[in-house]
XYZ file of C-alpha atoms in Angstrom:
721
model
C 35.978 9.094 8.634
C 37.711 8.893 5.214
C 35.611 12.103 4.256
C 36.488 14.179 7.416
C 40.067 13.307 6.949
C 39.833 14.388 3.566
C 37.987 17.344 4.430
C 40.703 18.548 7.258
C 43.308 17.981 4.833
C 41.492 20.394 2.242
C 41.075 23.498 4.981
C 44.699 22.818 6.009
C 45.738 23.593 2.524
C 43.625 26.230 1.857
C 45.561 28.134 4.659
C 49.059 27.127 3.985
C 49.058 25.992 0.305
C 49.312 27.606 -3.281
C 45.992 28.046 -4.985
C 47.236 25.093 -7.312
C 47.791 22.738 -4.416
C 44.432 23.661 -2.983
C 42.712 22.550 -6.471
C 44.932 19.318 -6.265
C 43.498 18.814 -2.856
C 40.176 19.455 -3.732
C 40.264 16.905 -6.240
C 41.853 14.284 -4.223
C 38.994 14.905 -1.924
C 36.269 14.650 -4.436
C 37.602 11.376 -5.827
C 38.187 9.748 -2.528
C 34.659 10.685 -1.404
C 33.177 9.451 -4.836
C 35.037 6.114 -4.396
C 34.025 5.770 -1.084
C 30.554 6.450 -1.438
C 30.441 4.121 -4.839
C 32.079 1.524 -2.322
C 29.089 2.108 0.292
C 26.372 1.970 -2.583
C 27.904 -1.072 -3.857
C 27.880 -2.746 -0.486
C 24.360 -1.870 0.274
C 23.336 -2.928 -2.946
C 24.921 -6.287 -2.203
C 23.427 -6.452 1.242
C 19.803 -5.714 -0.025
C 20.289 -8.705 -2.842
C 21.415 -11.324 -0.153
C 18.274 -10.222 2.094
C 16.029 -10.489 -1.001
C 17.039 -13.985 -1.343
C 16.761 -14.900 2.101
C 13.246 -13.343 2.097
C 12.273 -16.265 -0.329
C 12.709 -18.438 2.889
C 10.592 -16.582 5.405
C 8.295 -13.620 4.061
C 7.013 -15.106 0.725
C 6.306 -18.986 1.787
C 2.590 -18.577 2.141
C 2.035 -16.596 -0.884
C 4.078 -18.405 -3.278
C 2.828 -21.701 -2.391
C -0.612 -20.395 -2.892
C -1.332 -22.320 -6.100
C -1.512 -25.675 -3.902
C -4.878 -24.753 -2.746
C -6.466 -21.850 -4.372
C -8.392 -24.098 -6.937
C -9.117 -27.053 -4.471
C -10.767 -24.673 -2.042
C -13.113 -23.289 -4.742
C -16.682 -25.054 -4.875
C -17.032 -24.893 -8.534
C -20.222 -26.437 -10.470
C -19.755 -27.500 -14.077
C -16.999 -24.881 -14.421
C -16.784 -23.699 -18.537
C -13.796 -22.086 -20.191
C -15.467 -18.527 -19.646
C -15.643 -19.352 -15.751
C -11.659 -20.104 -15.712
C -10.868 -16.818 -17.757
C -12.934 -14.691 -15.321
C -11.296 -16.278 -12.271
C -8.017 -16.160 -13.819
C -8.631 -12.610 -14.272
C -9.808 -11.890 -10.779
C -6.795 -13.606 -9.627
C -4.210 -11.370 -11.748
C -5.886 -8.143 -10.743
C -5.973 -8.944 -7.033
C -2.383 -9.866 -7.094
C -1.364 -6.775 -8.801
C -3.569 -4.283 -7.176
C -3.252 -5.654 -3.596
C 0.234 -7.234 -3.748
C 1.972 -4.565 -6.118
C 0.242 -1.335 -5.790
C -1.134 -1.606 -1.972
C 1.711 -3.528 -0.216
C 4.926 -3.013 -2.244
C 4.089 0.479 -3.094
C 2.347 1.998 -0.441
C 2.141 0.080 3.024
C 6.033 -0.721 3.215
C 6.560 2.784 3.433
C 4.405 2.730 6.558
C 6.894 1.487 9.302
C 7.437 2.145 12.513
C 11.221 2.010 13.406
C 11.252 -0.646 10.686
C 8.397 -2.644 12.051
C 5.552 -3.557 10.079
C 2.065 -4.892 10.800
C -1.514 -3.266 11.946
C -0.105 -2.650 15.289
C 2.943 -1.128 14.071
C 0.772 1.184 12.177
C -1.342 2.091 15.351
C 1.969 2.948 17.032
C 3.136 5.130 14.148
C -0.173 6.942 14.483
C -0.090 7.311 18.146
C 3.472 8.629 18.162
C 2.343 11.421 15.445
C -0.721 12.385 16.942
C -2.323 12.171 20.558
C -4.631 9.341 19.545
C -3.188 6.752 22.179
C -5.499 5.516 25.067
C -3.134 3.520 27.400
C 0.189 5.603 28.387
C 2.157 2.907 26.837
C 5.871 1.990 27.405
C 8.035 4.764 26.012
C 10.612 3.839 23.276
C 13.735 5.786 23.135
C 16.274 6.190 20.226
C 19.604 7.950 20.335
C 18.418 10.367 17.668
C 15.137 10.913 19.571
C 15.674 14.600 20.040
C 16.288 15.038 16.466
C 13.625 12.997 15.164
C 11.399 15.262 17.310
C 12.143 18.334 15.869
C 11.721 16.826 12.316
C 8.554 14.822 13.429
C 5.060 15.704 12.011
C 4.180 16.713 15.636
C 5.586 19.887 15.018
C 3.245 20.766 12.141
C -0.401 21.700 12.834
C -2.531 18.709 13.345
C -4.965 17.733 10.423
C -8.461 17.943 11.065
C -8.945 14.149 11.045
C -6.088 14.148 13.663
C -7.996 16.559 15.704
C -11.155 14.569 15.561
C -9.688 11.650 17.010
C -7.604 13.665 19.647
C -11.239 14.763 20.855
C -13.129 11.749 20.489
C -12.559 8.949 22.953
C -15.010 6.624 21.196
C -13.021 7.083 17.809
C -9.760 6.335 19.587
C -11.482 3.180 21.026
C -12.477 1.997 17.667
C -9.028 2.622 16.014
C -7.459 0.389 18.976
C -10.022 -2.011 18.547
C -9.192 -2.250 14.689
C -5.380 -2.638 15.268
C -6.134 -5.140 18.116
C -8.449 -7.197 15.695
C -5.777 -7.116 12.745
C -3.192 -8.535 15.015
C -5.499 -11.100 16.385
C -6.471 -11.966 12.989
C -2.833 -12.222 11.624
C -1.798 -14.615 14.664
C -4.997 -16.558 13.562
C -3.285 -16.527 9.729
C 0.075 -17.811 11.748
C -2.138 -20.852 12.805
C -3.974 -21.481 9.222
C -1.241 -21.172 7.163
C 1.154 -23.663 8.270
C -2.145 -26.313 8.468
C -3.412 -25.583 5.146
C 0.210 -25.432 3.206
C 1.397 -28.460 4.660
C -1.969 -30.367 4.365
C -2.320 -29.591 0.741
C 1.307 -30.414 -0.057
C 1.131 -33.829 1.821
C -2.088 -34.640 0.253
C -0.094 -35.126 -3.191
C 0.787 -38.532 -1.985
C -2.857 -39.863 -2.172
C -2.763 -39.434 -6.106
C -0.124 -42.249 -6.978
C -0.961 -44.148 -3.952
C -5.088 -43.936 -3.352
C -4.465 -46.446 -0.393
C -2.688 -43.709 1.480
C -5.649 -42.730 3.757
C -6.886 -39.209 5.039
C -5.594 -39.927 8.465
C -2.294 -40.729 7.378
C -1.986 -37.563 5.620
C -3.138 -35.543 8.552
C -0.569 -37.528 11.089
C 2.197 -37.003 8.703
C 1.184 -33.261 8.019
C 1.227 -32.726 12.170
C 4.627 -34.519 12.745
C 6.311 -32.200 9.995
C 4.797 -29.069 11.467
C 5.985 -30.152 15.131
C 9.484 -30.273 13.645
C 9.562 -26.707 12.005
C 8.368 -25.217 15.452
C 11.107 -27.013 17.031
C 13.516 -25.302 14.406
C 12.270 -21.634 15.632
C 14.647 -21.314 18.476
C 17.431 -20.891 16.134
C 16.257 -17.519 14.761
C 14.849 -16.279 11.407
C 18.528 -15.901 10.009
C 19.627 -19.313 10.434
C 16.236 -20.602 9.358
C 15.885 -18.670 6.191
C 19.533 -19.494 5.136
C 18.077 -23.163 5.245
C 14.700 -22.484 3.686
C 15.778 -20.180 0.964
C 17.185 -22.365 -1.397
C 14.028 -24.701 -1.262
C 11.884 -21.714 -2.046
C 13.981 -20.513 -4.792
C 13.541 -24.024 -6.267
C 9.807 -23.602 -6.111
C 9.503 -20.011 -7.088
C 11.360 -20.810 -10.281
C 10.396 -24.465 -11.220
C 6.587 -23.641 -10.882
C 6.123 -20.911 -13.496
C 8.373 -22.906 -15.991
C 5.411 -25.928 -15.711
C 2.984 -22.880 -16.212
C 4.835 -21.484 -19.220
C 4.849 -25.356 -20.678
C 1.364 -25.521 -19.695
C 0.228 -22.548 -21.676
C 1.919 -23.824 -24.655
C 0.529 -27.071 -24.572
C -3.218 -26.521 -23.463
C -4.129 -22.763 -23.833
C -1.583 -20.253 -25.369
C -4.187 -17.499 -25.471
C -4.541 -17.511 -21.492
C -3.407 -13.933 -21.084
C -6.382 -12.387 -22.930
C -7.872 -13.029 -19.529
C -6.062 -9.968 -18.368
C -8.639 -7.778 -19.800
C -10.942 -6.727 -17.118
C -14.095 -7.248 -19.037
C -13.570 -11.049 -18.365
C -14.346 -10.150 -14.598
C -17.610 -8.426 -15.843
C -18.659 -11.067 -17.769
C -17.985 -13.664 -15.066
C -20.242 -12.054 -12.469
C -23.068 -11.199 -14.942
C -23.065 -14.770 -15.939
C -22.666 -16.613 -12.342
C -24.053 -13.704 -10.611
C -24.586 -15.159 -6.694
C -22.448 -17.967 -7.179
C -20.013 -16.008 -8.717
C -19.711 -13.707 -6.090
C -19.394 -16.623 -3.490
C -16.483 -17.959 -5.532
C -14.744 -14.798 -4.413
C -14.149 -16.586 -0.949
C -11.924 -19.078 -2.755
C -10.125 -16.682 -5.331
C -9.040 -14.454 -2.262
C -6.621 -17.297 -1.088
C -4.519 -16.306 -4.115
C -3.144 -13.201 -2.267
C -2.419 -15.099 1.149
C 0.788 -14.166 2.497
C 0.934 -10.906 1.019
C 0.056 -9.673 4.525
C 3.132 -10.951 5.702
C 5.094 -8.940 3.441
C 4.511 -5.915 5.840
C 4.055 -7.775 9.081
C 7.540 -9.251 8.761
C 9.228 -5.951 7.682
C 11.151 -6.047 10.755
C 12.815 -9.165 9.933
C 14.293 -7.650 7.068
C 14.220 -4.507 4.801
C 11.847 -2.712 2.847
C 13.956 -2.545 -0.546
C 14.859 -6.386 0.170
C 11.388 -7.218 0.251
C 10.442 -5.033 -2.787
C 13.323 -6.640 -4.802
C 12.090 -9.917 -4.049
C 8.427 -9.863 -4.939
C 8.643 -7.795 -8.299
C 11.664 -9.681 -9.499
C 10.569 -13.133 -8.482
C 7.407 -13.830 -6.590
C 5.062 -11.572 -8.650
C 5.985 -13.092 -12.205
C 6.176 -16.545 -10.665
C 2.612 -16.571 -9.612
C 1.098 -15.021 -12.551
C 2.767 -17.437 -14.786
C 1.781 -20.532 -12.467
C -1.841 -19.484 -12.273
C -2.086 -18.826 -15.830
C -0.432 -22.398 -16.521
C -3.085 -23.888 -13.987
C -5.971 -22.157 -15.712
C -4.748 -22.924 -19.111
C -4.741 -26.860 -18.060
C -8.177 -26.665 -16.137
C -9.803 -24.893 -19.444
C -8.968 -28.330 -21.047
C -9.826 -30.611 -18.194
C -12.411 -28.654 -16.551
C -13.332 -31.039 -13.778
C -9.747 -31.444 -12.290
C -9.964 -28.327 -9.968
C -10.146 -30.571 -7.027
C -6.572 -31.285 -7.211
C -5.657 -28.408 -9.321
C -1.973 -28.394 -8.563
C -0.973 -31.735 -9.038
C -2.981 -32.526 -11.979
C -1.253 -29.749 -13.738
C 2.412 -31.254 -13.260
C 3.391 -33.327 -16.217
C 3.672 -36.773 -15.078
C 7.525 -37.059 -15.668
C 8.334 -34.417 -13.133
C 5.737 -35.321 -10.784
C 7.710 -36.861 -7.852
C 10.515 -33.899 -8.083
C 7.858 -31.334 -7.729
C 5.919 -33.323 -5.005
C 9.301 -33.004 -3.042
C 9.688 -29.579 -3.725
C 5.939 -28.780 -2.805
C 6.072 -30.799 0.409
C 9.301 -28.576 1.172
C 7.997 -25.393 0.091
C 4.703 -25.964 2.019
C 7.019 -26.422 5.281
C 8.588 -23.230 4.227
C 5.454 -21.415 3.743
C 4.329 -21.791 7.153
C 7.375 -19.711 8.338
C 6.394 -16.443 6.745
C 3.358 -16.384 9.192
C 5.169 -17.759 12.310
C 7.405 -14.978 11.998
C 5.216 -12.412 11.712
C 3.207 -13.781 14.703
C 6.529 -13.231 16.754
C 6.937 -9.770 15.352
C 3.403 -8.793 16.426
C 3.377 -10.209 19.719
C 6.563 -8.487 20.235
C 5.410 -5.341 19.276
C 2.316 -5.596 21.409
C 4.524 -6.485 24.811
C 6.442 -3.507 24.188
C 3.536 -1.307 23.860
C 2.021 -2.897 27.046
C -1.043 -4.206 25.183
C -0.242 -7.686 25.923
C 0.787 -9.947 28.812
C 4.632 -10.166 28.933
C 6.179 -13.077 27.405
C 9.661 -14.077 26.949
C 10.933 -12.327 23.661
C 14.510 -13.534 22.453
C 16.343 -11.597 19.684
C 18.043 -13.913 17.909
C 20.133 -11.764 15.888
C 22.535 -9.019 17.202
C 21.889 -7.184 13.688
C 18.337 -6.765 13.375
C 15.999 -5.438 16.013
C 12.971 -7.072 14.476
C 14.409 -10.544 14.060
C 12.757 -12.371 17.446
C 11.545 -15.784 18.881
C 9.056 -16.347 21.799
C 9.178 -19.640 23.249
C 5.727 -19.430 24.750
C 4.324 -18.257 21.763
C 5.903 -20.691 19.567
C 4.543 -23.731 21.465
C 0.906 -22.116 21.649
C 0.901 -21.999 17.784
C 2.438 -25.475 17.701
C -0.650 -27.066 19.666
C -3.294 -25.029 17.801
C -1.634 -25.783 14.350
C -1.532 -29.441 14.889
C -5.240 -29.287 16.494
C -6.735 -27.497 13.623
C -5.124 -30.217 11.433
C -6.325 -32.969 13.188
C -9.826 -31.383 14.097
C -10.742 -29.986 10.515
C -8.939 -32.677 8.459
C -10.009 -31.323 5.080
C -8.562 -28.583 2.914
C -11.499 -26.839 2.189
C -12.900 -26.122 5.812
C -9.424 -24.600 6.530
C -9.417 -22.666 3.289
C -12.945 -21.254 4.305
C -11.345 -20.208 7.625
C -8.266 -19.000 6.106
C -9.954 -16.696 3.533
C -11.710 -14.907 6.450
C -8.548 -13.986 8.354
C -6.510 -12.847 5.219
C -9.236 -10.665 4.051
C -10.071 -9.098 7.446
C -6.319 -8.079 7.873
C -5.862 -6.567 4.460
C -9.367 -4.486 5.067
C -8.245 -3.309 8.360
C -4.526 -2.494 6.986
C -6.521 -0.305 4.087
C -8.427 1.802 6.819
C -5.238 2.401 9.042
C -3.113 3.102 5.772
C -5.767 5.522 4.902
C -5.319 7.407 8.331
C -1.649 7.234 8.122
C -1.813 9.077 4.768
C -4.204 11.717 5.934
C -2.767 12.339 9.486
C 0.847 11.915 8.969
C 1.991 11.897 5.212
C -0.605 14.696 4.328
C -1.381 13.005 1.084
C -3.500 15.112 -1.090
C -7.514 14.311 -0.647
C -7.558 13.163 -4.214
C -4.906 10.581 -4.036
C -6.218 9.328 -0.597
C -9.674 8.996 -2.203
C -8.047 6.991 -5.107
C -6.087 4.599 -2.703
C -9.157 4.177 -0.322
C -12.473 3.994 -2.599
C -11.105 1.191 -5.006
C -9.547 -0.962 -2.298
C -12.505 -1.065 -0.081
C -14.990 -1.689 -2.767
C -12.465 -4.734 -3.584
C -11.950 -5.980 -0.385
C -15.444 -5.055 0.979
C -16.576 -7.525 -1.816
C -14.212 -10.101 -0.684
C -15.258 -9.766 3.027
C -18.913 -10.166 2.210
C -18.102 -13.245 0.215
C -16.143 -14.821 2.952
C -18.608 -14.491 5.437
C -20.992 -16.739 3.843
C -18.475 -19.429 5.004
C -18.456 -18.784 8.583
C -20.622 -21.835 9.383
C -18.091 -23.769 6.954
C -15.100 -23.291 8.882
C -14.814 -19.696 9.092
C -15.680 -19.399 12.724
C -12.145 -20.642 13.748
C -10.330 -17.188 13.261
C -13.313 -15.508 14.705
C -12.944 -17.601 17.876
C -9.320 -17.543 18.072
C -9.328 -13.746 17.575
C -12.020 -13.016 20.223
C -10.317 -15.134 22.627
C -6.920 -13.292 21.960
C -8.939 -9.845 22.151
C -10.228 -10.730 25.286
C -6.675 -11.349 26.644
C -5.511 -7.768 25.346
C -8.465 -6.112 26.465
C -8.181 -7.618 29.740
C -4.481 -6.923 30.220
C -5.231 -3.364 28.662
C -7.841 -2.463 31.088
C -5.910 -3.581 34.347
C -2.842 -1.929 32.956
C -4.810 1.347 32.456
C -6.307 1.141 35.999
C -2.806 0.588 37.542
C -1.058 3.249 35.894
C -3.792 5.515 36.663
C -3.249 4.989 40.202
C 0.521 4.910 39.863
C 0.610 8.125 38.257
C -1.804 9.862 40.643
C -0.010 8.660 44.123
C 3.429 8.880 42.587
C 6.126 9.640 45.274
C 7.901 12.875 44.114
C 11.097 14.502 45.717
C 9.178 16.816 47.868
C 7.127 13.971 49.241
C 10.162 11.825 49.658
C 11.879 14.408 51.765
C 8.732 14.832 53.920
C 8.428 11.131 54.473
C 12.469 11.212 55.425
C 11.775 13.998 57.766
C 9.218 12.135 60.146
C 10.911 11.099 63.415
C 9.954 7.691 63.360
C 11.739 6.907 60.212
C 15.483 5.826 60.433
C 18.220 5.765 57.771
C 19.631 2.073 58.531
C 23.166 1.079 57.374
C 23.482 -0.749 53.913
C 22.909 -0.156 50.376
C 19.470 -0.415 48.771
C 18.295 -0.862 45.182
C 14.876 -0.310 44.742
C 13.516 -0.822 41.185
C 11.062 1.123 39.670
C 8.980 1.234 35.924
C 7.987 4.860 36.266
C 10.282 7.100 34.066
C 9.151 10.222 35.853
C 8.808 10.141 39.684
C 8.947 7.308 41.956
C 6.905 4.327 42.541
C 3.687 4.547 45.064
C 5.479 1.198 46.655
C 8.554 3.321 47.903
C 5.847 5.439 50.104
C 4.051 2.268 50.965
C 7.668 0.797 52.244
C 8.862 3.616 54.335
C 5.632 4.297 56.030
C 5.379 0.596 56.973
C 9.229 -0.048 57.421
C 9.778 3.238 59.011
C 13.378 3.160 57.386
C 15.391 3.762 54.316
C 18.720 2.343 53.998
C 21.802 4.924 54.057
C 22.547 4.890 50.395
C 19.438 3.904 48.211
C 19.307 4.046 44.540
C 16.421 3.979 42.627
C 16.917 1.910 39.529
C 14.810 2.423 36.449
C 15.305 0.410 32.946
C 15.227 2.150 29.604
C 14.766 0.273 26.492
C 16.673 1.678 23.596
C 15.910 0.811 19.866
C 19.753 0.244 19.190
C 21.337 -3.125 18.958
C 23.898 -2.276 21.680
C 24.466 0.604 24.216
C 28.068 1.594 24.694
C 29.384 0.629 28.279
C 29.959 4.175 28.983
C 26.381 4.983 28.475
C 24.874 2.271 29.921
C 24.491 3.343 33.626
C 23.442 6.990 33.941
C 23.453 8.334 37.826
C 21.961 11.397 39.158
C 21.325 12.666 42.785
C 17.577 13.047 43.860
C 18.132 15.572 46.722
C 17.994 13.688 50.309
C 21.448 12.551 51.411
C 22.313 9.105 50.102
C 19.439 8.893 47.764
C 20.552 8.597 44.033
C 18.518 7.827 40.623
C 20.166 5.363 38.383
C 19.002 4.648 34.713
C 20.084 1.372 33.298
C 20.024 1.591 29.371
C 19.892 -1.406 27.103
C 19.636 -2.182 23.282
C 17.607 -5.152 22.122
C 20.970 -7.338 21.708
C 22.234 -6.259 25.253
C 22.392 -9.023 28.041
C 20.316 -7.447 30.898
C 22.720 -9.522 32.889
C 25.400 -6.800 32.714
C 28.633 -7.960 31.078
C 32.085 -7.642 32.625
C 31.814 -10.340 35.271
C 30.831 -7.643 38.333
C 27.043 -7.647 39.428
C 25.044 -4.986 39.110
C 25.704 -3.291 42.332
C 29.738 -3.133 41.557
C 28.946 -1.558 38.485
C 26.506 0.994 39.719
C 28.881 1.788 42.418
C 31.584 2.212 40.204
C 29.535 4.533 38.131
C 28.265 6.460 41.231
C 31.980 6.943 42.416
C 32.978 8.660 39.100
C 29.895 10.856 39.197
C 30.695 11.734 42.612
C 34.137 12.912 41.645
C 33.394 14.653 38.687
C 30.357 16.576 40.607
C 31.803 17.237 43.875
C 35.163 18.859 44.860
C 37.442 18.036 47.841
C 36.557 16.897 51.160
C 32.694 16.542 50.603
C 33.476 14.053 47.540
C 35.840 11.934 49.863
C 33.121 11.854 52.450
C 30.495 10.738 50.201
C 32.476 8.225 48.640
C 33.641 6.831 52.182
C 29.738 6.549 52.863
C 28.988 4.832 49.766
C 31.603 2.255 50.613
C 30.579 1.875 54.178
C 26.943 1.374 53.052
C 27.972 -1.421 50.599
C 30.055 -3.265 53.123
C 27.375 -3.113 55.445
C 24.858 -5.101 53.005
C 23.253 -4.685 49.820
C 19.614 -5.667 49.276
C 17.477 -5.239 45.758
C 14.222 -4.340 46.148
C 11.060 -4.990 43.738
C 7.621 -3.589 44.246
C 4.720 -5.850 43.472
C 1.484 -3.880 43.018
C -1.742 -6.093 43.060
C -5.412 -4.797 42.402
C -7.824 -6.128 45.117
C -11.303 -6.209 43.840
C -13.691 -5.496 46.672
C -17.379 -6.818 46.915
C -18.409 -3.093 46.363
C -16.822 -2.882 42.792
C -19.262 -3.300 40.177
C -19.517 -6.701 37.856
C -17.552 -5.119 35.027
C -14.682 -4.354 37.083
C -14.761 -7.648 38.935
C -14.660 -9.732 36.177
C -12.278 -7.700 33.926
C -9.621 -6.930 37.142
C -9.505 -10.440 38.415
C -8.949 -11.763 34.859
C -6.037 -9.277 34.783
C -4.778 -10.482 37.958
C -4.617 -13.856 36.949
C -2.926 -12.978 33.626
C -0.580 -10.961 35.667
C 0.279 -13.982 37.880
C 1.051 -16.204 35.123
C 2.957 -13.761 33.038
C 6.645 -12.676 32.968
C 8.010 -9.704 35.420
C 8.312 -6.300 34.176
C 11.847 -6.104 35.622
C 13.928 -8.785 34.082
C 16.610 -10.705 35.950
C 19.629 -8.231 36.395
C 22.250 -11.077 37.686
C 21.647 -9.912 41.258
C 22.189 -12.467 43.571
C 19.166 -14.567 45.044
C 20.075 -14.075 48.651
C 19.802 -10.470 48.167
C 16.379 -10.004 46.469
C 13.550 -8.811 48.520
C 9.762 -8.069 47.060
C 7.231 -5.723 48.923
C 3.730 -6.348 47.967
C 1.335 -3.773 48.029
C -2.725 -3.981 47.480
C -4.613 -1.344 45.593
C -8.538 -1.526 46.178
C -10.569 -0.732 43.367
């Protein structure tokens, strides 16, 4: 606004002032604009720093607390100094390559409207190439037209993009990878709270040997239940509460690490040289390869950096990781390794043993609180990926609550929250031991990262059009490194690694069942949708009467009218004098201006209108202002008639509208169900009945709009398959 005012002022002076005054005005414009821009930049930097501080309590909890359980999860046998140096070298380069290079420098740039995670990357690929399978719920932006004109869709598709567009098998494999990545991340959300809290509370057994393992498990479960009950307050409030705890952990553990380095092994950083890794594998061979299943845990939680992107900003996450998390982990692991080189058999309690006795109890308190916070990163990430998949129509509808009016990605799902809580407590009480959970954890972590590598490579080729040499420099090293980790953790399947696969398979079955049913349903709806010509034919039938009253007919089809409408007219032989077809449109903005909230258009036949209700992620669907939906739509419709119709015709139409409303208002929702006949194949019988079960227990696709209960009518329709 300031810059626009100044510009107008300059133009005014150029016409009516002397050249000298014009130069003075231009100078004034430049100074004012620079001040404005500097103020805006300072404000953005301050905002990023505050967000970076908050990320400590949400995004990095799992990653920065990994020293609690990395060494205890390893099956070391008579380790030597050379073994520890090799292990530290592996951890250093894993943190550097995967944490810094892959996630911070590359993956965070592959966001889908600010969202991260494997499913967001799949959505991004589907928007830039015709490689999706299900006609998903469309997302709208205020700048959609501008974005489309600037999008890569306007460019010639790449060869790889054309291959995916032509091959249904390739598209199904891509969808399977995205689904598996999402399911594994949810498995991560189950295991991170369990292993973090259990490892921290286990520190009580050192000073108090009489404190039993069962007591540790029960106390850990109670702490986690309290954490899950806090989720309803939103990520911002939780992060504000948790960030000081994580800041204390992040800055105290490296101090102890530095003390340990000087006290036990000052030359630890020579292990940064990669030749220690080569010597480690040459010396330990198969055992060294199997130990990768434990060292991979040093990078646990790095995937949350990307999955939690919707809760914060890219710059905030980058600042926090590079300035505090990465140095903290490098120094903490260096200190732990330095201690273990001098105490080679203490790896079973590799964290608490390396803490000096005078600060043991303060560190125990901080470690316990930090482990609780660590659970938050993957819980928030789980909410994000569930929300993405629900919006894309790949997961049964659950309640998704936006807990922030400023950040679209900050969400909470009560159903998912309580399911996670039950599963986390079950893992703690069922597995008990940290090693078994660690084995399961390693499988989840590296599978998510490997899937991210493949999807990110496709983004580079299809969307970013990265030169092949650079793509190869990214793809080859990371596939070799992560592939090696995968091969190692797969040996742990029978020792606890089966759990994430079981959870992932159950989730994948749910998603595939929902996807298959939705695909069959949408195919039927698009084939049998009612267009305006068919609507006029139906209304022209002699047996069809226009009855007094006003009807709001809800439809989830953006282009055309739901087949339920034809079913309704044929069976009821009537349609209300004024019928308004209502469609909901979700915009990726916080709030939609009240003037643009309801869009009206005529649909042809007398008294038939189309209405689009637009809403943002922070909008209440009950429509503010005290009026019900009918009152607001009628008000908008009246204005539309007055603006688009002249004279007597407008008055007659408004009178008809008012009379219909006084005669009675009804809200009609169509409910189309699949009927699986005996002649259907066994696959259809199983999958579609499973879909109908999911459909019966999930939430409605049309959320409550504040309509009175006595005015609601549901019209059922069976579609035989």
